[in-house]
Coordinates of C-alpha atoms in Angstrom, one line a residue:
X1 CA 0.0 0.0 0.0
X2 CA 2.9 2.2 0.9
X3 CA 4.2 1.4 -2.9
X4 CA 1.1 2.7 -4.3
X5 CA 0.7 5.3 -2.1
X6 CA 4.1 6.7 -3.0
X7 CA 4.4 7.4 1.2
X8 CA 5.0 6.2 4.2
X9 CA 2.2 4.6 6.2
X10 CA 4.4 3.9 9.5
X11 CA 7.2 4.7 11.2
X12 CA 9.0 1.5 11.9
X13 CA 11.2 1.4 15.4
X14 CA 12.6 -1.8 17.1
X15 CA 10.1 -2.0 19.5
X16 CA 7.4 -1.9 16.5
X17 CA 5.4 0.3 14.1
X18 CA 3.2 3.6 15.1
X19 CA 1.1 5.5 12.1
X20 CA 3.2 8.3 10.3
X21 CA 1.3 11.8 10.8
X22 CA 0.6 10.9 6.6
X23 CA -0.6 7.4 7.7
X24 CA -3.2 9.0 10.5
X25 CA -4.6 11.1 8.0
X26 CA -4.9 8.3 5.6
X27 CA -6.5 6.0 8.4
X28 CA -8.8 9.0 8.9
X29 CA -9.8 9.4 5.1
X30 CA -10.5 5.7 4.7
X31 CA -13.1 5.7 8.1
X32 CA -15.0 8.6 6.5
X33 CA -14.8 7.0 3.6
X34 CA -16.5 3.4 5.3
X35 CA -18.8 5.5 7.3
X36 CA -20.4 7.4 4.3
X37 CA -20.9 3.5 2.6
X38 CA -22.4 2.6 5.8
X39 CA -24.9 5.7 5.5
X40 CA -25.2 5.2 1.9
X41 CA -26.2 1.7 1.9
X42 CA -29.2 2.9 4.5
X43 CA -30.7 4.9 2.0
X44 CA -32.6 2.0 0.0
X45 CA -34.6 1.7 3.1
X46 CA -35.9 5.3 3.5
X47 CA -37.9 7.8 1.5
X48 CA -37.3 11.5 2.4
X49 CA -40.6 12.6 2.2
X50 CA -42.0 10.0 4.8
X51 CA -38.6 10.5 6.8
X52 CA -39.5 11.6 10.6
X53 CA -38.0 11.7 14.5
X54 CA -35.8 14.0 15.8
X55 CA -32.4 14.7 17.1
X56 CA -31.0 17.6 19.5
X57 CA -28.3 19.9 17.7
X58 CA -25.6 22.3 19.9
X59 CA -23.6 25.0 18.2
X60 CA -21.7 27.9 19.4
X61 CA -23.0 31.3 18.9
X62 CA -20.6 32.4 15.6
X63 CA -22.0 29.0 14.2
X64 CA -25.6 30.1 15.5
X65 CA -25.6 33.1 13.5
X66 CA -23.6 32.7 10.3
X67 CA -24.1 28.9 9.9
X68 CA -26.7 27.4 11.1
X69 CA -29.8 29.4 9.4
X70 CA -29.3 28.4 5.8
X71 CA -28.2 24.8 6.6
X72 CA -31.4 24.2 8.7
X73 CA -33.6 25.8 6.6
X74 CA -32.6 23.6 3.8
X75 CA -32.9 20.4 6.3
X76 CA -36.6 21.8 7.4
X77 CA -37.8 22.2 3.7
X78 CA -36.6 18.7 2.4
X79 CA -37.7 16.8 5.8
X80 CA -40.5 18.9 7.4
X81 CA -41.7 15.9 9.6
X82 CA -38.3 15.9 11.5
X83 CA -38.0 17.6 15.3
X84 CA -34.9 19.6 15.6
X85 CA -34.4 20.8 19.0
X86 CA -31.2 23.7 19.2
X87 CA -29.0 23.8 22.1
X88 CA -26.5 26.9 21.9
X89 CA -23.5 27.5 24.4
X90 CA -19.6 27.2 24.2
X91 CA -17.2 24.8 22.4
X92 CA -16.5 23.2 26.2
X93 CA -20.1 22.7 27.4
X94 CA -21.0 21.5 24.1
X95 CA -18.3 18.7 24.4
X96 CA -19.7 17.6 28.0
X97 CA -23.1 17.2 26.3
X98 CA -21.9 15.3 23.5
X99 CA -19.7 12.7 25.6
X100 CA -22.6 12.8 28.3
X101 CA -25.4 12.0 25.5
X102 CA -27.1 14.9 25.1
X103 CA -26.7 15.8 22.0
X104 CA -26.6 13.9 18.4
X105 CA -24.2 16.2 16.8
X106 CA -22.3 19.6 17.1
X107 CA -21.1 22.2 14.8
X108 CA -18.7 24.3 16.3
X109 CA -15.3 26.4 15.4
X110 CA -12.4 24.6 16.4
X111 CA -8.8 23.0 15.5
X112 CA -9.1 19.6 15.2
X113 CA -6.1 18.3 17.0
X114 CA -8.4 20.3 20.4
X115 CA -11.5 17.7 19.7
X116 CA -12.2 15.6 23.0
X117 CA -11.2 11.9 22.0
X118 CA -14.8 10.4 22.7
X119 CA -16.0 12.3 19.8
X120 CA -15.5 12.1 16.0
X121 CA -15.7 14.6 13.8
X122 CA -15.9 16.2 10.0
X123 CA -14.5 19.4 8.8
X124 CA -17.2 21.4 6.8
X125 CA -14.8 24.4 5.8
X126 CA -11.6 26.5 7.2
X127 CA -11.8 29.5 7.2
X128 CA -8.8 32.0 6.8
X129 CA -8.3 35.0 9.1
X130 CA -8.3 38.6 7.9
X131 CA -8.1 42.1 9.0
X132 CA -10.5 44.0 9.4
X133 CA -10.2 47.6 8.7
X134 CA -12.2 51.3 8.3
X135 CA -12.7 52.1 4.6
X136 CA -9.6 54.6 4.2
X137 CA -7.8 53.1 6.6
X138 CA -3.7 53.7 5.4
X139 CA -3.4 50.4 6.0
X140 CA -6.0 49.3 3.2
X141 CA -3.6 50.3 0.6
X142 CA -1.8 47.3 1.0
X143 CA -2.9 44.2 -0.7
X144 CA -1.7 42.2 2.3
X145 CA -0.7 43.4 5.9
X146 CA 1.4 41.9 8.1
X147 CA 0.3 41.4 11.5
X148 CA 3.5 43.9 12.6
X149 CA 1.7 46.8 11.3
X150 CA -0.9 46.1 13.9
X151 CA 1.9 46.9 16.3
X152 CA 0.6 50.6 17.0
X153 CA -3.0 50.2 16.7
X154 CA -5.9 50.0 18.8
X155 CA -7.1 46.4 18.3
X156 CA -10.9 45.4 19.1
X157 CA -10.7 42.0 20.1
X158 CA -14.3 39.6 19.9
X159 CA -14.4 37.7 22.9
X160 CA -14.5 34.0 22.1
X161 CA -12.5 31.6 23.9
X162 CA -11.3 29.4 20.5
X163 CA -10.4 32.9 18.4
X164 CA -8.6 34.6 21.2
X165 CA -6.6 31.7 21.9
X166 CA -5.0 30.9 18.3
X167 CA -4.8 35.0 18.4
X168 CA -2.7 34.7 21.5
X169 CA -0.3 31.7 20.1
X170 CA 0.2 34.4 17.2
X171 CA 0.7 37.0 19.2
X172 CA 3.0 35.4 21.4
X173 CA 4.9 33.8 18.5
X174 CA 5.4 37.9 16.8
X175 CA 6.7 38.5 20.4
X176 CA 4.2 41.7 20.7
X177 CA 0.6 42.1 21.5
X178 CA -1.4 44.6 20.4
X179 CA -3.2 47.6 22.5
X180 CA -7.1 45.7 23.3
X181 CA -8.9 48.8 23.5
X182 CA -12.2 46.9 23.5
X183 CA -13.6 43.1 24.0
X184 CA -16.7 42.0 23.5
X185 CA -18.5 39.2 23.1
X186 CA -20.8 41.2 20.2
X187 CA -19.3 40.6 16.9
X188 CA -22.0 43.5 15.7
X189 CA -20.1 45.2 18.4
X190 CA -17.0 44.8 16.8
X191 CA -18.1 45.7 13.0
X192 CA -19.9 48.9 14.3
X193 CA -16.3 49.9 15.8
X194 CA -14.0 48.8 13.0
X195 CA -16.3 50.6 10.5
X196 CA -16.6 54.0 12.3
X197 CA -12.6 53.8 12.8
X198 CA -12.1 53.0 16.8
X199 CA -9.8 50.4 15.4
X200 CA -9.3 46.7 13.8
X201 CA -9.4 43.6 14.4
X202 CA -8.0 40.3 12.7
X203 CA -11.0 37.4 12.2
X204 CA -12.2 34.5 10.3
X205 CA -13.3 35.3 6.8
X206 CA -16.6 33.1 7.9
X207 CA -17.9 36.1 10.2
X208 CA -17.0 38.8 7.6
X209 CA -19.5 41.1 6.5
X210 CA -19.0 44.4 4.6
X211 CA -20.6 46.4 6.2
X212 CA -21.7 47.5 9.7
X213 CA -25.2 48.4 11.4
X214 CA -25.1 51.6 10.4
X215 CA -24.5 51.6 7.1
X216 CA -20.3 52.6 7.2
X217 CA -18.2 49.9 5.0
X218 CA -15.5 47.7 6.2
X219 CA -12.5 46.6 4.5
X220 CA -10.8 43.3 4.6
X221 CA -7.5 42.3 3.4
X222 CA -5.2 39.3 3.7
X223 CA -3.3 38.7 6.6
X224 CA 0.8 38.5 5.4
X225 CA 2.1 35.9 8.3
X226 CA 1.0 32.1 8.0
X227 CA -2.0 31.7 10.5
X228 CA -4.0 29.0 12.3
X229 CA -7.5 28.9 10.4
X230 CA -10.6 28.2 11.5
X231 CA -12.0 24.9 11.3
X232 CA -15.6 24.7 10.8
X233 CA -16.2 21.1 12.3
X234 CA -19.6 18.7 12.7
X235 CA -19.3 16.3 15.4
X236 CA -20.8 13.2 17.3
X237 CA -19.9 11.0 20.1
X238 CA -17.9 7.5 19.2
X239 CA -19.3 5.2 19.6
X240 CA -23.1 6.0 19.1
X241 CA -25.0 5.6 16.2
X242 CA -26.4 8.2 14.7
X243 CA -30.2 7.9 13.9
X244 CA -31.4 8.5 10.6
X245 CA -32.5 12.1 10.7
X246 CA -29.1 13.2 12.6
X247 CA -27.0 11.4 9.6
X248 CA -29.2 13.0 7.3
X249 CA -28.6 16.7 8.6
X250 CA -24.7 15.8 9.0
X251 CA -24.7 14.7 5.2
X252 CA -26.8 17.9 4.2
X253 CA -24.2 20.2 6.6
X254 CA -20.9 18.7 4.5
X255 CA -22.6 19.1 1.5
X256 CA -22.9 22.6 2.0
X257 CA -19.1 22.8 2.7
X258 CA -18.2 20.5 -0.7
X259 CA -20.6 22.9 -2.5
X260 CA -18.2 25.8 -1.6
X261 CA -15.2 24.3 -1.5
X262 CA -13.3 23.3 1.9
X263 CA -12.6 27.0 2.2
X264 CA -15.4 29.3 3.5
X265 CA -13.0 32.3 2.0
X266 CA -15.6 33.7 -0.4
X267 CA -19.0 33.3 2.0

């Protein structure tokens, strides 16, 4: 397999063999590939339109309002007869309730190497980090700004425990921080005060919108360093088996993400 693969599954030591970090993610590709057969193979026993039950969905708030709306309302319009019932709180709560059994699946951002192991998971879509600027900003000239530019500038910061802390590992590794001269947990909070010019902000491209509450325009360009991106990840507990409904809104939710690509850069 190694032959045809043209890499290296395993590492090979004297006191055995462990998966290469190419090997995990082939393992990883090939279980996806088994479950999808698996959920594939269901299908000649169900008929959308009669399709009914229910299943209990948690997501994080960025996911509550910038993902969850369209996907649901296209789950709603093709199975009508299905319950969802929505549970919204943080990345951490969310992953107590899916190991404790309270919920089917999870959409949440995340990195993937931070997912509890009890739970498996999909990627729907990264999403690259940008700054955010005022329109005429001096910094908007450039077609891509380096994160040292930020040095001197008052930086609004969205409180959210996932984004601040891949911001702080960045920050950390520029050795500099800049100035927080506001957090909040409002990310309307934090268009409203990039577009009126009270200063910027570096976020996922998933969150982005062009223009604030009141109407002023915000620019967006490129960040210049190499940055963590946000994962935009569905999840279940191992181990349990989804019912049909749940598999059915996982499958709608990664088509979404196949339909725009794995990156969420142009949503």
């Amino acid at each position: 397999l190694e032959a045809e693969m043209g890499f290296r599954l395993c590492d090979r030591h004297a006191r055995g063999v462990i998966l290469s970090q190419r090997g995990r993610q082939f393992l990883q590709r090939v279980e996806r590939s088994l479950e999808d057969v698996t959920a594939a193979t269901r299908m000649k026993d169900e008929a959308e339109e009669s399709l009914a039950g229910a299943f209990v969905l948690g997501v994080t708030p960025v996911v509550a309002g910038y993902v969850l709306p369209d996907i649901l309302t296209r789950f709603r319009r093709a199975f009508p007869r299905v319950k969802v019932t929505l549970v919204e709180d943080q990345p951490e709560y969310l992953d107590h309730m899916l190991v404790g059994g309270e919920l089917d699946l999870a959409i949440m951002l995340r990195l993937g190497n931070t997912v509890p192991n009890a739970c498996g998971f999909r990627v729907m879509g990264v999403s690259p980090h940008y700054v955010w600027l005022s329109h005429g900003h001096p910094l908007a000239e450039q077609q891509q700004i380096s994160l040292r530019n930020l040095q001197t500038e008052p930086y609004i910061a969205l409180a959210s425990d996932v984004l601040e802390s891949r911001m702080g590992a960045v920050w950390e590794r520029l050795s500099f921080r800049p100035e927080t001269v506001f957090r909040t947990t409002s990310i309307e909070a934090v268009r409203s005060l990039v577009a009126s010019g009270h200063g910027v902000a570096v976020l996922p491209q998933l969150i982005y919108r062009p223009w604030s509450l009141e109407g002023e325009k915000i620019e967006r360009r490129p960040v210049q360093e190499e940055l963590p991106a946000a994962d935009l990840l569905v999840m279940w507990r191992r181990g349990l088996t989804l019912g049909t409904p749940a598999q059915y809104f996982m499958d709608m939710a990664l088509q979404r993400s196949n339909r725009a690509g794995t990156s969420l850069q142009d949503e």
